[in-house]
CSV table of C-alpha atoms and ligand atoms in Angstrom, one decimal:
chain,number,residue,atom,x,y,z
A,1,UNK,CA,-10.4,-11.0,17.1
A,2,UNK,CA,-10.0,-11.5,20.7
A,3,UNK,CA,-9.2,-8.2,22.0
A,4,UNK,CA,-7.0,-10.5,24.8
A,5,UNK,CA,-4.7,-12.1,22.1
A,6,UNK,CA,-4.1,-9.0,21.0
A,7,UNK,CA,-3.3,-7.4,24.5
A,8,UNK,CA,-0.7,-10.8,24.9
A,9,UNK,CA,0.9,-10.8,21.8
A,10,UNK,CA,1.4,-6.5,22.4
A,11,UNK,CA,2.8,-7.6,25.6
A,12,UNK,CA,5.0,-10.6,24.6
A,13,UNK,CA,7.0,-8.6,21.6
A,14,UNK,CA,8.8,-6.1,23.7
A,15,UNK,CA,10.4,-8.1,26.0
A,16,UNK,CA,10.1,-11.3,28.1
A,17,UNK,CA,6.9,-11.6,30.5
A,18,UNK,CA,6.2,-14.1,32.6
A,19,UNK,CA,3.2,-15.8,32.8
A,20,UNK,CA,2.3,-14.5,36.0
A,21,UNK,CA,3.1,-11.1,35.7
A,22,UNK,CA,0.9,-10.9,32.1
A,23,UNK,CA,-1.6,-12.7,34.2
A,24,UNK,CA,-1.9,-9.7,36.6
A,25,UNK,CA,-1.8,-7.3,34.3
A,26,UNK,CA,-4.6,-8.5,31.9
A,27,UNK,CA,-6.8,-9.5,35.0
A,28,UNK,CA,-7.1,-12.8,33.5
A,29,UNK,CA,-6.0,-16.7,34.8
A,30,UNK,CA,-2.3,-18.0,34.1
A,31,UNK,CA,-4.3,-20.9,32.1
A,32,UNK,CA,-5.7,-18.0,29.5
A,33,UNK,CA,-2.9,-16.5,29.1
A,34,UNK,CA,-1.1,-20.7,27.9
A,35,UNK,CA,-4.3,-20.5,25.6
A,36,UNK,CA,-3.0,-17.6,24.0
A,37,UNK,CA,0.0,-18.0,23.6
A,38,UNK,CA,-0.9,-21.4,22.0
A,39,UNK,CA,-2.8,-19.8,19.7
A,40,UNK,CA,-0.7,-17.6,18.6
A,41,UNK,CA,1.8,-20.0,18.0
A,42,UNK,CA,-0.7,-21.9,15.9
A,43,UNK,CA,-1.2,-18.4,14.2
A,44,UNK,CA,2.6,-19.2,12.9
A,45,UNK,CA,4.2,-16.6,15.7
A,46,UNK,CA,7.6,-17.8,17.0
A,47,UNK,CA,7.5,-17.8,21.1
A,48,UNK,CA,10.4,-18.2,22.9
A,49,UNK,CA,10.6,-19.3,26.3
A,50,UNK,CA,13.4,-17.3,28.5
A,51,UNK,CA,14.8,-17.7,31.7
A,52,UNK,CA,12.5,-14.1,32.4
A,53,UNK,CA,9.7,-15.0,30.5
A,54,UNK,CA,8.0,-15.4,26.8
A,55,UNK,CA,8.6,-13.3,23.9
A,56,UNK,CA,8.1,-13.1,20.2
A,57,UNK,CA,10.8,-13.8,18.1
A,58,UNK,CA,9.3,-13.9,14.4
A,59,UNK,CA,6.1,-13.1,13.1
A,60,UNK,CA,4.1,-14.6,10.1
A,61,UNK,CA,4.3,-12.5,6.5
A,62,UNK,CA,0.6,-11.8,6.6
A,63,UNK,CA,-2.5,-11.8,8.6
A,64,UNK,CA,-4.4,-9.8,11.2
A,65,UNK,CA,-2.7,-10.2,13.8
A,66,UNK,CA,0.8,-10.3,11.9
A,67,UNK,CA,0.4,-7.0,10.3
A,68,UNK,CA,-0.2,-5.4,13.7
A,69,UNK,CA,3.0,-6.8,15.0
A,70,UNK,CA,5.7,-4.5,15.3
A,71,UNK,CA,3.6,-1.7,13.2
A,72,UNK,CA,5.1,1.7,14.2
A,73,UNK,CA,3.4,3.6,12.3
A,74,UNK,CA,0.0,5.4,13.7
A,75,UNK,CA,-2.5,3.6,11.7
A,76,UNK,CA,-4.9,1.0,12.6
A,77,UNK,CA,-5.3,-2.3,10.9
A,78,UNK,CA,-8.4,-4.3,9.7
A,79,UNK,CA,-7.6,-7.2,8.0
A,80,UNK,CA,-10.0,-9.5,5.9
A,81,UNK,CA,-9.2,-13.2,4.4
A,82,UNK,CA,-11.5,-12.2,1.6
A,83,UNK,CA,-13.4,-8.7,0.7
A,84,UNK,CA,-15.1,-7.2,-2.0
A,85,UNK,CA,-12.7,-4.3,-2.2
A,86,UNK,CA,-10.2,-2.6,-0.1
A,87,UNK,CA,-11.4,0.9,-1.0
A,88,UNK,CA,-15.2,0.3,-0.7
A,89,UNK,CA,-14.3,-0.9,2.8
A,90,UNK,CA,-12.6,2.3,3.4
A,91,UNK,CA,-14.9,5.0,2.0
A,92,UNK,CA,-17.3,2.8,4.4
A,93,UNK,CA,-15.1,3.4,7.3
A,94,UNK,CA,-14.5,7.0,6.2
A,95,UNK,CA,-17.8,7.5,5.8
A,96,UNK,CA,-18.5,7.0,9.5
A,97,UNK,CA,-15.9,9.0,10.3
A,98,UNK,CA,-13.3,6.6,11.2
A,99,UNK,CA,-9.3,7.8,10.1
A,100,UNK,CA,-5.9,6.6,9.8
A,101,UNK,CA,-6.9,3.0,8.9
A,102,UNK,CA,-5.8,0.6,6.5
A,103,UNK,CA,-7.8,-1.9,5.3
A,104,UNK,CA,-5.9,-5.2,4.0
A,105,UNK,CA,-7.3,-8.4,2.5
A,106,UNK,CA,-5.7,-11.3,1.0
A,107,UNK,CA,-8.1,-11.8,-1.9
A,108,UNK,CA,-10.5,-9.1,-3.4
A,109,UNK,CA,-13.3,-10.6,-5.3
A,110,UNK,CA,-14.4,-7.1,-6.8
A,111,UNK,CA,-11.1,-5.0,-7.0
A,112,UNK,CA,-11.4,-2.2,-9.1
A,113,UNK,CA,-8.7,0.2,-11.4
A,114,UNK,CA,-9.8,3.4,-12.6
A,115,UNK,CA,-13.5,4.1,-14.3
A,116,UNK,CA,-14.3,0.9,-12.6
A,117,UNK,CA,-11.7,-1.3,-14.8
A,118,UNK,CA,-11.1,-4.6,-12.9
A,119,UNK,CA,-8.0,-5.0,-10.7
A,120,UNK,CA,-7.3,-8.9,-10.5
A,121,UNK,CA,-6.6,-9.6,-6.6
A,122,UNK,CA,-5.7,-13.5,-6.3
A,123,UNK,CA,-4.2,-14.5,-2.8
A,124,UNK,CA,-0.3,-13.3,-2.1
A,125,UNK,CA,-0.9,-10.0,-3.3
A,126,UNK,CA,-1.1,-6.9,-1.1
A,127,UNK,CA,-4.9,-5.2,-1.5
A,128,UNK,CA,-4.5,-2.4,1.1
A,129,UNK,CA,-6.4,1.3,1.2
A,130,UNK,CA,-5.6,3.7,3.9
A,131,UNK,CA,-7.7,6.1,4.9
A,132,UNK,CA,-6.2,9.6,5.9
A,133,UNK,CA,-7.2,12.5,6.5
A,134,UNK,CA,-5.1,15.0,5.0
A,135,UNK,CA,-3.6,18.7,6.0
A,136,UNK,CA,-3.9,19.3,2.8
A,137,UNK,CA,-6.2,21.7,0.8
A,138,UNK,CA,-8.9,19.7,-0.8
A,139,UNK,CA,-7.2,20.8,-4.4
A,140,UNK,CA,-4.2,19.5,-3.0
A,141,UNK,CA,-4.8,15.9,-2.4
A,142,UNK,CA,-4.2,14.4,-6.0
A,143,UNK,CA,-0.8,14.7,-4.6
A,144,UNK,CA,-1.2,11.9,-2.5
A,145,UNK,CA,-1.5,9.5,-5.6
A,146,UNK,CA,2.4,10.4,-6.1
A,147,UNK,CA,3.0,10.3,-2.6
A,148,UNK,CA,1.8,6.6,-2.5
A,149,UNK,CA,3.6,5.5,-5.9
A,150,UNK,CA,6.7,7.1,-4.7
A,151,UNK,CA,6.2,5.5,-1.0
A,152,UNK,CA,5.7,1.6,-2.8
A,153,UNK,CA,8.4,2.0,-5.2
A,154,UNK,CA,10.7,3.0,-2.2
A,155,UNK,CA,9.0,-0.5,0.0
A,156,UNK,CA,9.5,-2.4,-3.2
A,157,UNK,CA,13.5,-1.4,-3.5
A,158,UNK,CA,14.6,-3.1,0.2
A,159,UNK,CA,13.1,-6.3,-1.9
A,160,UNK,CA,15.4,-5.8,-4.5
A,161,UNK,CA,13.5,-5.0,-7.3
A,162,UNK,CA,14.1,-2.0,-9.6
A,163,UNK,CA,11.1,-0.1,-9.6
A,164,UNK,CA,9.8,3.4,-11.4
A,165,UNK,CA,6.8,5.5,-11.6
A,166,UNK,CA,4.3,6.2,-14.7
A,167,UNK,CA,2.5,9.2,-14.1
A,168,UNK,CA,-0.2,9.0,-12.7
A,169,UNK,CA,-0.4,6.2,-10.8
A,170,UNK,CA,2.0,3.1,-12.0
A,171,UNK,CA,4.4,1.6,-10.3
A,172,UNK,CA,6.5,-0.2,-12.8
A,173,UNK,CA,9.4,-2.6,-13.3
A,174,UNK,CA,12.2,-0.2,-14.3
A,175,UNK,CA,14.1,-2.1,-17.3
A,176,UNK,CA,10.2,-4.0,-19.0
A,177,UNK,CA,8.0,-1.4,-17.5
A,178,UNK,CA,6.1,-4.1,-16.7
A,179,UNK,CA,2.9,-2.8,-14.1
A,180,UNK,CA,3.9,-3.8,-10.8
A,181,UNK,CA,1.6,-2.1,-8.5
A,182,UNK,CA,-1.6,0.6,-9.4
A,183,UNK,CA,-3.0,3.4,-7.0
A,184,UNK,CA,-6.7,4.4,-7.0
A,185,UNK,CA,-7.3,7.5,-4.7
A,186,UNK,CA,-10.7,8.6,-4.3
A,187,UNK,CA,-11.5,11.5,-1.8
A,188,UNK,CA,-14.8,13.4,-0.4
A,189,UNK,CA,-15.6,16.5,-2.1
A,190,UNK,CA,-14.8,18.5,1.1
A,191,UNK,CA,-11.1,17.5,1.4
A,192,UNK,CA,-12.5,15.5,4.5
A,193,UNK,CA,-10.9,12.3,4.0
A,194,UNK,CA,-8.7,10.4,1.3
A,195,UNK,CA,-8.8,6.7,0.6
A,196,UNK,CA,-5.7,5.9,-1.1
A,197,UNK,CA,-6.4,2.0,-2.6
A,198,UNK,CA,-2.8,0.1,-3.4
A,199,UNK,CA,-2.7,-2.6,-5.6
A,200,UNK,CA,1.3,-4.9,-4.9
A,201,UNK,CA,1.7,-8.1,-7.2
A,202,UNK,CA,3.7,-9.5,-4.5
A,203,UNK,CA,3.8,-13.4,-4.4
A,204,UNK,CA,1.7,-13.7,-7.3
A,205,UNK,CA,2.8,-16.5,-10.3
A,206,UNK,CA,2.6,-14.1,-13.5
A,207,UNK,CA,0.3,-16.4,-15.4
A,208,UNK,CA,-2.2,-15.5,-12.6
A,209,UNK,CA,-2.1,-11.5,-13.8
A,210,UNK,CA,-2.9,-9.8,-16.9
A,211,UNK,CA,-0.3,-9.5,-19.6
A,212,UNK,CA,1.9,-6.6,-19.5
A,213,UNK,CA,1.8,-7.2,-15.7
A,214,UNK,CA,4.5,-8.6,-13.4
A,215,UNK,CA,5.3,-9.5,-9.6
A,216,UNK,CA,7.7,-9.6,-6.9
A,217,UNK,CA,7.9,-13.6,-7.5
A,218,UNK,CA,8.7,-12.9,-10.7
A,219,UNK,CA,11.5,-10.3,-10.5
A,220,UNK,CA,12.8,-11.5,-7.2
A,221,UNK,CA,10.7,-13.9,-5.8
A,222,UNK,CA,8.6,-14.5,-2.9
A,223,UNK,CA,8.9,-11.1,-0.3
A,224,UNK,CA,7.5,-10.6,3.0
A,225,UNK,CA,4.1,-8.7,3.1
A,226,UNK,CA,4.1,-7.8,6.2
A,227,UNK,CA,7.6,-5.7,6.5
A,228,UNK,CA,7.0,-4.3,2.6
A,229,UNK,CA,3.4,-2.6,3.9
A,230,UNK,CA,5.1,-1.6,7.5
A,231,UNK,CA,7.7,0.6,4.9
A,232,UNK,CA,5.0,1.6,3.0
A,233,UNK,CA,3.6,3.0,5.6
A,234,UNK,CA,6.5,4.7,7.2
A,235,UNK,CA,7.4,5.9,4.0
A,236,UNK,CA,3.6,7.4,3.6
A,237,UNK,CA,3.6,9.0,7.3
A,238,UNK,CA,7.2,10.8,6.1
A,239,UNK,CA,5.8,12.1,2.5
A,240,UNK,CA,1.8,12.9,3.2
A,241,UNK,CA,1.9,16.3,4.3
A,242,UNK,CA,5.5,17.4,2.2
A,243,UNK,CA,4.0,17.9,-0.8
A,244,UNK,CA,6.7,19.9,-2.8
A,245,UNK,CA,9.3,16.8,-1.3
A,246,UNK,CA,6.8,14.5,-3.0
A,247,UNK,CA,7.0,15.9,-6.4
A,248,UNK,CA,10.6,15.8,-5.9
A,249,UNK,CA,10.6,12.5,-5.1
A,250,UNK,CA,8.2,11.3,-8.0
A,251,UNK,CA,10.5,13.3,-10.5
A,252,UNK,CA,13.7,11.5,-9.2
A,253,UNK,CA,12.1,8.2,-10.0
A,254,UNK,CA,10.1,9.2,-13.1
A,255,UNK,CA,9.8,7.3,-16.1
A,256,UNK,CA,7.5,9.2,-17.6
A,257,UNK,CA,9.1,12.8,-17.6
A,258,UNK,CA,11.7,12.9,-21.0
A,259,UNK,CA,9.3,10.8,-22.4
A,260,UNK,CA,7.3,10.8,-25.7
A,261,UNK,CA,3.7,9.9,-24.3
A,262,UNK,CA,0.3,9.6,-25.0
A,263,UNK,CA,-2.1,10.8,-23.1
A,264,UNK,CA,-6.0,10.3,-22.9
A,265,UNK,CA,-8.0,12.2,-21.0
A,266,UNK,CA,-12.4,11.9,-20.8
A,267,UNK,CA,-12.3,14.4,-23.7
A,268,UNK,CA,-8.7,14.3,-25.8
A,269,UNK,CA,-6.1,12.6,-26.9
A,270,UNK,CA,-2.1,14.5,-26.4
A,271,UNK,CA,0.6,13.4,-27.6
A,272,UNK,CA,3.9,15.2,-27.2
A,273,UNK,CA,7.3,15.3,-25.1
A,274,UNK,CA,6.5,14.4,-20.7
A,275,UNK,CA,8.5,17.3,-19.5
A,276,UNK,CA,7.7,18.3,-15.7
A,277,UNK,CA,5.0,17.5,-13.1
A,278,UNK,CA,3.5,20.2,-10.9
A,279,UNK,CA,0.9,20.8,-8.2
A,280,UNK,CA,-1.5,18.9,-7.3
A,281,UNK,CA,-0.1,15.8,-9.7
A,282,UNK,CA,-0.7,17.7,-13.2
A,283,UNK,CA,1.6,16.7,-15.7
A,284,UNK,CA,3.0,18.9,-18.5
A,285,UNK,CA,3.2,17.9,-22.2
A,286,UNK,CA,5.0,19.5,-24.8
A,287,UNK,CA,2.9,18.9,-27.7
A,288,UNK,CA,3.0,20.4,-31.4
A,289,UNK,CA,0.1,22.9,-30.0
A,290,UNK,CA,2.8,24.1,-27.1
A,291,UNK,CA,3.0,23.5,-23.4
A,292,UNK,CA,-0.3,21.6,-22.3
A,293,UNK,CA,-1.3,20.8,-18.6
A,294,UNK,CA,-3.5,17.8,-18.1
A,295,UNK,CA,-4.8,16.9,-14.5
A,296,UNK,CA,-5.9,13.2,-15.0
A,297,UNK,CA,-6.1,10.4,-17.7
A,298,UNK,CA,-4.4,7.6,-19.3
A,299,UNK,CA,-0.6,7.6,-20.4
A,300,UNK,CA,0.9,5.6,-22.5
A,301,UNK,CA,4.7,6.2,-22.8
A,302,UNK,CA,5.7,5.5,-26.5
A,303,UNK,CA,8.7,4.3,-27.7
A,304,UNK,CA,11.2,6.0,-29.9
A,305,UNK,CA,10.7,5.2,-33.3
B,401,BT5,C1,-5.0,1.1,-11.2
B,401,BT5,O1,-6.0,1.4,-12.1
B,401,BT5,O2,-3.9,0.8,-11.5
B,401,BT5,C2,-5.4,1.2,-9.7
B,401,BT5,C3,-5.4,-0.2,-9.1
B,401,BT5,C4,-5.8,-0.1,-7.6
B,401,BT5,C5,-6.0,-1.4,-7.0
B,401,BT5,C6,-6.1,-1.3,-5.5
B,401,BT5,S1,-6.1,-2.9,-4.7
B,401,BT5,C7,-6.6,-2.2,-3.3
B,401,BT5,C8,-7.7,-1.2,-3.6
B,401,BT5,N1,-9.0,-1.8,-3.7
B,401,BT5,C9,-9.5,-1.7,-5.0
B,401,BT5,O3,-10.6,-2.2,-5.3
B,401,BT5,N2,-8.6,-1.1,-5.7
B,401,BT5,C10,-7.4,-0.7,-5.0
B,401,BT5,P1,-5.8,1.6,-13.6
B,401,BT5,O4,-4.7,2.6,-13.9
B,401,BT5,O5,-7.2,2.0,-14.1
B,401,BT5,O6,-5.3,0.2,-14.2
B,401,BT5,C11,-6.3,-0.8,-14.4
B,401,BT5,C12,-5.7,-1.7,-15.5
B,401,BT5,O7,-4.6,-2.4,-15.0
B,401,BT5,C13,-6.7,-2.8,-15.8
B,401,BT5,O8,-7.6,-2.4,-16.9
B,401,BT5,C14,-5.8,-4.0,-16.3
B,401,BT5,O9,-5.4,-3.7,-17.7
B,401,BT5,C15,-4.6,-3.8,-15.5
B,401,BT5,N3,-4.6,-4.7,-14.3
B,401,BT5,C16,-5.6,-5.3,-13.7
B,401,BT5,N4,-5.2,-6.0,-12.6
B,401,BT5,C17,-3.9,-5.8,-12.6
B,401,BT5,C18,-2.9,-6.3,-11.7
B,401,BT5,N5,-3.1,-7.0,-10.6
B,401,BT5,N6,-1.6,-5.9,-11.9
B,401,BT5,C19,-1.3,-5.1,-13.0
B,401,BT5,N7,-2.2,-4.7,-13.8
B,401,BT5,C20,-3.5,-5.0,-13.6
């Protein structure tokens, strides 16, 4: 992307510029600067022409370009039509030592759940991973699956839809408990960096996902991508390093804790009464055998017979 169109579009969504004035600024001909602006309104931006100048008005729901627009938080985009996955991106990029960037495609052909299940990722959904690096012990950071359950479900209210968390890392229609959104966090062994992958069925037709999921076209229809991740993100900024505020906030919108649940972990199967959650994400059971902690694994919530 044209670091140019970038530096125009910055330019033109504070408030009017003339032509001239951008001209000087960017060191570049009054003609280049018509170019970009043409482009960008072939990019689907609404640019309105002032007495003082050209400004954004409106932005498209999704795209490079769009998701930079009017971003506030301190993360850097990079945006792909089509991708592998979002998170092998980002341990790529974390890898390398880049940090506070979010990785966003509109299809993933190789999207991935937990112990490599597959994550269906047609177009209209939101595939993002974000890679942080945490102040945060390194046994801290399963915290941040919460964090990011609790900072969609939060994005996912302003579109109207009722949303609450399954521990560890569902986001789910409250009343069906229908699987809105998933979280895969993976992390270096040193604490060093997190990659915390987000899965959002956002405009996606429900025959399109597998059953016993649903999506924002579904429950409310079609949403705009664009402001949904900006709130995720300011939502994430507020909660990462706040971790006893995040299990407060996972608790409050919890529908797992009260629960009869099953849980699976690699070597057991629990099956008691979801009372509490604690540091770093653990959540505790009360099971015939007494209180029992489990870090990670596989809940089912079971229904009252
Ligand atoms: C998750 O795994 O819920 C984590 C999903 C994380 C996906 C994001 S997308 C961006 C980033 N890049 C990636 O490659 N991944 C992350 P888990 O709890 O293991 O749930 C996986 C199960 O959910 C699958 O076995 C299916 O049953 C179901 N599933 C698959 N695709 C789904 C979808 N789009 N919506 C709801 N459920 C789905």
């Amino acid at each position: 992307m044209s670091g140019y169109r970038r530096a125009v579009l910055s330019a033109l969504s504070a408030n009017p510029i003339s032509v001239t004035t951008l001209a000087d600024e960017l060191g570049i001909g009054p003609a280049r600067i018509h170019e970009h602006i043409d482009a960008l309104r072939a990019a689907g931006f609404s640019i309105e022409e002032r007495p003082s100048g050209y400004v954004v008005t409106d932005a498209p729901e999704f795209g490079g370009l769009a998701l930079e627009y009017g971003l506030e938080s301190p993360f850097s985009i990079e945006y792909h039509e089509s991708i592998g996955s979002t998170n092998d991106r980002a341990r790529e990029l974390a890898e390398a030592g880049h940090r506070e960037v979010v990785v966003i495609a509109e299809v993933q052909t190789r999207g991935r759940g937990r112990l490599d299940r597959e994550w269906t990722s047609p177009p209209g959904g939101i595939w993002m991973s974000v890679v942080l690096s945490p102040d945060l012990p390194a046994g801290q950071t399963p915290v941040l699956t919460l964090a990011a359950a609790v900072a969609v479900a939060r994005a996912v209210a302003d579109t109207g839809a009722a949303a609450g968390l399954k521990w560890p890392n569902d986001v789910l229609i409250k009343d069906t408990e229908a699987k809105l959104a998933g979280i895969l966090t993976e992390a270096a062994g040193d604490g060093g960096w997190v990659v915390l992958g987000v899965g959002v069925n956002a405009n996606i037709d429900g025959d399109a996902l597998p059953s016993g999921a649903t999506s924002l076209r579904e429950e409310v229809g079609d949403v705009n991508r664009r402001r949904l991740i900006h709130r995720f993100l300011r939502e994430l900024t507020e909660l990462r390093d706040t971790p006893m505020k995040v299990l407060d906030a996972w608790r409050d919108r919890s529908l797992t804790l009260g629960r009869k649940v099953r849980v699976t972990t690699s070597g057991e199967v629990i099956e008691g009464t979801a009372v509490d959650v604690s540091m770093p994400g653990t959540l505790l059971i009360d099971s015939d055998e007494g209180r029992v902690s489990v870090d990670a694994g596989d809940c089912e919530h079971l229904r009252p017979v």
